[in-house]
XYZ file of C-alpha atoms in Angstrom:
337
model
C -7.944 16.522 26.663
C -10.159 16.889 29.742
C -13.726 17.832 28.779
C -13.442 16.453 25.247
C -16.630 14.762 24.055
C -16.375 11.061 23.184
C -17.735 11.822 19.726
C -16.647 12.149 16.116
C -19.062 14.378 14.222
C -19.837 15.320 10.636
C -20.468 18.837 9.392
C -23.202 20.118 7.134
C -21.511 21.342 3.978
C -18.302 22.520 2.301
C -17.919 25.575 4.543
C -18.226 25.968 8.273
C -20.912 28.470 9.225
C -20.470 30.681 12.302
C -23.377 28.878 13.943
C -21.794 25.464 13.330
C -18.458 26.720 14.615
C -20.130 27.872 17.864
C -21.835 24.498 18.265
C -18.609 22.564 17.752
C -16.736 24.901 20.087
C -19.229 24.114 22.845
C -19.610 20.405 22.037
C -15.845 19.774 21.751
C -15.980 16.507 19.761
C -12.796 14.447 19.759
C -12.695 14.736 15.977
C -14.589 15.162 12.719
C -15.416 13.019 9.696
C -15.837 14.355 6.159
C -18.014 13.205 3.263
C -18.546 14.162 -0.380
C -20.978 16.899 0.705
C -18.053 18.653 2.389
C -15.688 18.568 -0.582
C -15.312 20.800 -3.660
C -11.618 21.320 -4.382
C -8.271 21.302 -2.561
C -8.305 25.003 -1.585
C -11.816 24.780 -0.137
C -11.093 21.513 1.653
C -7.910 22.754 3.299
C -9.815 25.829 4.498
C -12.566 23.621 5.942
C -10.177 21.363 7.859
C -8.389 24.420 9.217
C -11.668 26.030 10.287
C -12.857 22.858 12.015
C -9.698 22.694 14.093
C -9.867 26.418 14.823
C -13.420 25.976 16.145
C -12.112 23.518 18.748
C -8.909 25.379 19.492
C -6.780 22.249 19.088
C -5.272 19.933 16.497
C -8.251 17.574 16.378
C -8.137 14.481 14.150
C -10.085 14.718 10.903
C -11.286 11.443 9.415
C -12.483 10.354 5.997
C -13.410 7.155 4.146
C -10.965 7.232 1.249
C -10.684 3.519 0.461
C -10.677 3.817 -3.312
C -13.276 2.391 -5.654
C -16.869 3.159 -4.756
C -16.015 4.409 -1.270
C -13.878 7.473 -1.753
C -15.064 10.944 -0.885
C -12.327 12.806 -2.787
C -12.560 12.203 -6.538
C -11.350 13.502 -9.903
C -10.546 15.971 -11.277
C -8.630 16.990 -8.168
C -7.751 13.550 -6.791
C -7.032 10.075 -8.157
C -9.880 7.653 -8.856
C -8.807 4.245 -7.559
C -10.007 0.828 -8.645
C -11.970 -1.235 -6.090
C -9.553 -2.920 -3.707
C -10.646 -6.453 -4.591
C -10.037 -5.709 -8.283
C -6.580 -4.317 -7.573
C -5.688 -7.355 -5.465
C -6.655 -9.656 -8.330
C -4.795 -7.562 -10.893
C -1.582 -7.552 -8.857
C -1.632 -11.260 -8.095
C -0.534 -12.914 -4.843
C 3.164 -12.058 -5.077
C 2.688 -8.340 -5.728
C -0.637 -7.528 -4.070
C 0.608 -6.376 -0.673
C 3.249 -4.064 -2.126
C 0.695 -2.608 -4.533
C -1.723 -1.943 -1.668
C 1.011 -0.263 0.357
C 1.862 2.073 -2.521
C -1.818 2.824 -3.088
C -2.265 3.689 0.596
C 0.868 5.848 0.590
C -0.379 7.867 -2.381
C -3.802 8.223 -0.779
C -2.138 9.447 2.424
C -0.250 12.076 0.438
C -3.509 13.409 -0.984
C -5.166 13.432 2.438
C -2.387 15.217 4.306
C -2.205 17.905 1.617
C -5.736 19.020 2.598
C -5.432 18.605 6.360
C -6.914 15.104 6.796
C -4.946 12.798 9.090
C -7.113 9.714 9.712
C -8.381 7.311 7.036
C -10.998 4.640 7.762
C -9.142 1.616 6.440
C -7.818 -1.123 6.283
C -10.771 -3.483 6.048
C -10.045 -6.930 7.470
C -13.447 -8.405 6.638
C -13.034 -11.630 4.654
C -15.034 -11.750 1.401
C -17.410 -14.614 0.638
C -19.639 -15.429 -2.336
C -22.554 -14.216 -0.202
C -20.992 -10.957 1.034
C -23.357 -8.073 0.336
C -22.364 -6.025 -2.740
C -22.217 -2.855 -0.626
C -19.070 -4.329 0.912
C -17.627 -7.095 -1.226
C -15.432 -5.333 -3.787
C -14.065 -3.068 -1.048
C -12.386 -6.085 0.580
C -8.917 -7.540 0.054
C -9.527 -11.248 -0.389
C -11.315 -14.484 0.464
C -8.627 -15.987 2.722
C -7.431 -14.622 6.083
C -3.731 -14.676 5.162
C -4.342 -12.582 2.035
C -6.443 -10.096 3.979
C -3.874 -9.850 6.773
C -1.017 -9.145 4.365
C -2.925 -6.486 2.474
C -4.319 -4.950 5.667
C -0.873 -4.599 7.175
C 0.451 -3.093 3.939
C -2.378 -0.529 3.858
C -1.743 0.455 7.473
C 1.984 0.843 6.831
C 1.369 2.965 3.740
C -0.962 5.296 5.596
C 1.324 5.637 8.625
C 4.303 6.396 6.386
C 2.243 9.216 4.939
C 1.387 10.648 8.351
C -2.182 9.322 8.363
C -3.630 7.106 11.098
C -5.375 3.908 9.924
C -8.709 2.678 11.304
C -9.187 -1.106 11.366
C -12.705 -2.093 10.337
C -15.231 -3.659 10.765
C -14.533 -5.407 14.089
C -15.027 -8.313 14.625
C -15.892 -8.994 10.949
C -18.641 -8.159 8.454
C -17.660 -10.507 5.614
C -20.566 -12.876 6.316
C -23.074 -10.038 6.221
C -25.667 -10.598 3.510
C -27.617 -7.368 3.985
C -26.599 -3.707 3.989
C -26.159 -2.475 7.572
C -26.884 1.060 6.381
C -30.464 -0.144 5.984
C -31.028 -3.159 8.233
C -29.273 -5.392 10.760
C -27.095 -8.205 9.318
C -27.466 -11.510 11.150
C -24.839 -14.237 10.790
C -25.685 -17.884 11.408
C -22.213 -19.363 10.832
C -20.843 -21.625 13.596
C -18.328 -20.236 16.060
C -15.623 -22.531 14.650
C -15.867 -20.844 11.245
C -15.848 -17.360 12.770
C -12.670 -18.160 14.703
C -10.980 -19.881 11.766
C -11.766 -17.215 9.167
C -13.311 -13.919 10.268
C -11.708 -13.430 13.669
C -8.414 -14.880 12.393
C -8.081 -12.063 9.848
C -8.407 -9.393 12.535
C -6.171 -10.745 15.304
C -2.784 -9.955 13.678
C -3.955 -6.409 12.900
C -5.272 -5.600 16.365
C -2.162 -3.610 17.239
C -3.449 -0.739 15.089
C -4.279 2.452 17.008
C -7.915 2.881 15.962
C -10.713 0.459 15.174
C -14.365 0.551 14.123
C -17.148 -1.800 15.164
C -19.531 -3.675 12.883
C -23.294 -3.351 13.277
C -23.821 -7.114 13.067
C -25.247 -9.998 15.145
C -23.628 -13.444 15.436
C -26.105 -16.130 16.433
C -23.253 -18.440 17.489
C -22.383 -16.070 20.324
C -25.898 -16.107 21.715
C -26.295 -12.337 21.737
C -29.241 -10.533 20.191
C -27.455 -7.182 20.131
C -25.303 -5.879 17.270
C -21.622 -5.771 18.153
C -21.671 -1.981 18.545
C -24.162 -2.204 21.413
C -23.089 -5.506 22.954
C -20.810 -5.652 26.029
C -20.099 -9.312 25.231
C -19.043 -8.496 21.676
C -16.851 -5.593 22.773
C -15.264 -7.945 25.310
C -14.596 -10.419 22.490
C -12.957 -7.645 20.445
C -10.777 -6.648 23.392
C -9.939 -10.025 24.918
C -10.283 -12.674 22.188
C -9.115 -10.622 19.211
C -6.767 -8.532 21.351
C -7.648 -5.071 20.098
C -6.394 -2.481 22.590
C -6.615 0.708 20.534
C -9.328 3.359 20.610
C -12.564 1.724 19.452
C -15.154 3.798 17.610
C -18.605 2.816 16.465
C -19.579 2.638 12.845
C -21.962 5.464 11.956
C -24.593 5.639 14.687
C -27.345 6.782 12.312
C -27.277 3.592 10.211
C -30.478 1.569 9.972
C -28.968 -1.526 11.604
C -29.202 -0.026 15.092
C -32.417 0.123 17.145
C -33.793 2.989 19.198
C -33.479 6.781 19.278
C -30.129 8.232 18.298
C -29.236 9.444 21.794
C -30.054 6.055 23.271
C -27.811 4.383 20.689
C -24.923 6.592 21.783
C -25.431 5.850 25.474
C -25.735 2.102 24.869
C -22.615 1.986 22.678
C -20.549 3.735 25.315
C -21.963 1.522 28.059
C -21.045 -1.511 25.958
C -17.425 -0.392 25.863
C -16.981 1.736 22.730
C -14.565 4.593 23.349
C -15.792 6.940 20.614
C -19.198 7.506 19.049
C -19.230 8.187 15.306
C -22.109 10.276 13.945
C -21.815 11.215 10.308
C -24.815 13.015 8.789
C -24.145 16.486 10.198
C -27.769 17.007 11.300
C -27.750 19.309 14.311
C -30.693 17.897 16.325
C -29.182 14.407 16.144
C -25.688 15.655 16.975
C -27.006 17.477 20.037
C -28.577 14.251 21.320
C -25.447 12.238 20.573
C -23.182 14.692 22.381
C -25.539 14.825 25.348
C -25.566 11.022 25.754
C -21.986 10.125 24.814
C -20.200 11.692 27.759
C -16.591 12.832 27.790
C -13.331 10.970 27.374
C -11.643 9.886 30.595
C -9.766 6.932 32.014
C -8.819 4.151 29.590
C -10.800 5.565 26.637
C -8.896 8.840 26.980
C -5.575 7.008 27.250
C -6.334 5.005 24.107
C -7.395 8.105 22.170
C -4.297 10.001 23.280
C -2.065 7.050 22.363
C -3.543 7.000 18.865
C -2.980 10.719 18.342
C 0.587 10.389 19.594
C 1.316 8.287 16.490
C 0.575 11.189 14.155
C 3.765 12.460 12.576
C 4.997 14.300 9.529
C 4.952 12.203 6.348
C 8.119 10.446 5.282
C 9.629 11.789 2.033
C 7.902 10.498 -1.091
C 8.886 10.621 -4.739
C 5.392 10.781 -6.255
C 6.437 9.973 -9.804
C 8.539 7.012 -8.701
C 5.731 5.659 -6.500
C 3.213 5.944 -9.327
C 5.594 4.251 -11.758
C 6.271 1.447 -9.285
C 2.556 0.895 -8.743
C 1.851 0.922 -12.478
C 4.545 -1.684 -12.993
C 3.029 -3.924 -10.305
C -0.424 -3.588 -11.882
C 0.641 -3.850 -15.524
C -0.501 -0.270 -16.065
C -4.078 -0.775 -14.832
C -3.900 1.465 -11.775
C -6.921 3.736 -11.752
C -10.666 3.218 -11.985
């Protein structure tokens, strides 16, 4: 993987143009991420994922946010429409919730692998509060760390069984965020004791997962004015206090929570300790700056990225009808959104 850029990039539309293919061939991002703008139907999507890998000349990872609920890029009529995770957790109840989430993740993985996608940006280990911003809240799994941990582990297991790598997000916790980090920087005033007891506690048992994503968020209790994505102290906390040793990617670099020009954001995130820089909007001038300032993968970041990819495998056998029936039974028939 020598010479591979420490970036994950988006593409412009549902088909890869020759010009885009040349750019990606030269830039050599570690992987790609897809959005609704890239998706029409299964035949088109499989062709796009194949063309993206062909442009790089290797089996690059292709990511997506297919959580279910509001955040799912693949939708009906070609794919299932899932209920928001928090709603499904409540419907299943405490004794059945984790198994229901595992089945949901396994069925999602089946849909993803069928179109060439092998990384899904979940589970979310953020702990929901009454004040959690609506952009995030119903995507979460619960209001107590133990509930979140159980569901998060079940989601990861379901994805891995389906041959899809999970991405743990948003490290080290966005549940106390009261504003939308797509637009502005969330600032948390909670004491360190609460962060350790609730937010950080939900992430620690899941920090063995191969990939993780940072939160664009500031914690006043830690005395740092920088969002976690750009903060060496916060990345150190993620690595040493929480114990995350997988490949760590940023949340989308073009979000409004981060200060400065896009290239500077990339350089600062890598200097802070992020292994991979995620840039999602597919805009060429921004991507060129991000690639130029992100550098290439080497040393520990390369080892972590390689270790994550080594966990990709063919899906385990799945009886789709039986899985759907099992999930419906756990949810009293209220499975889809």
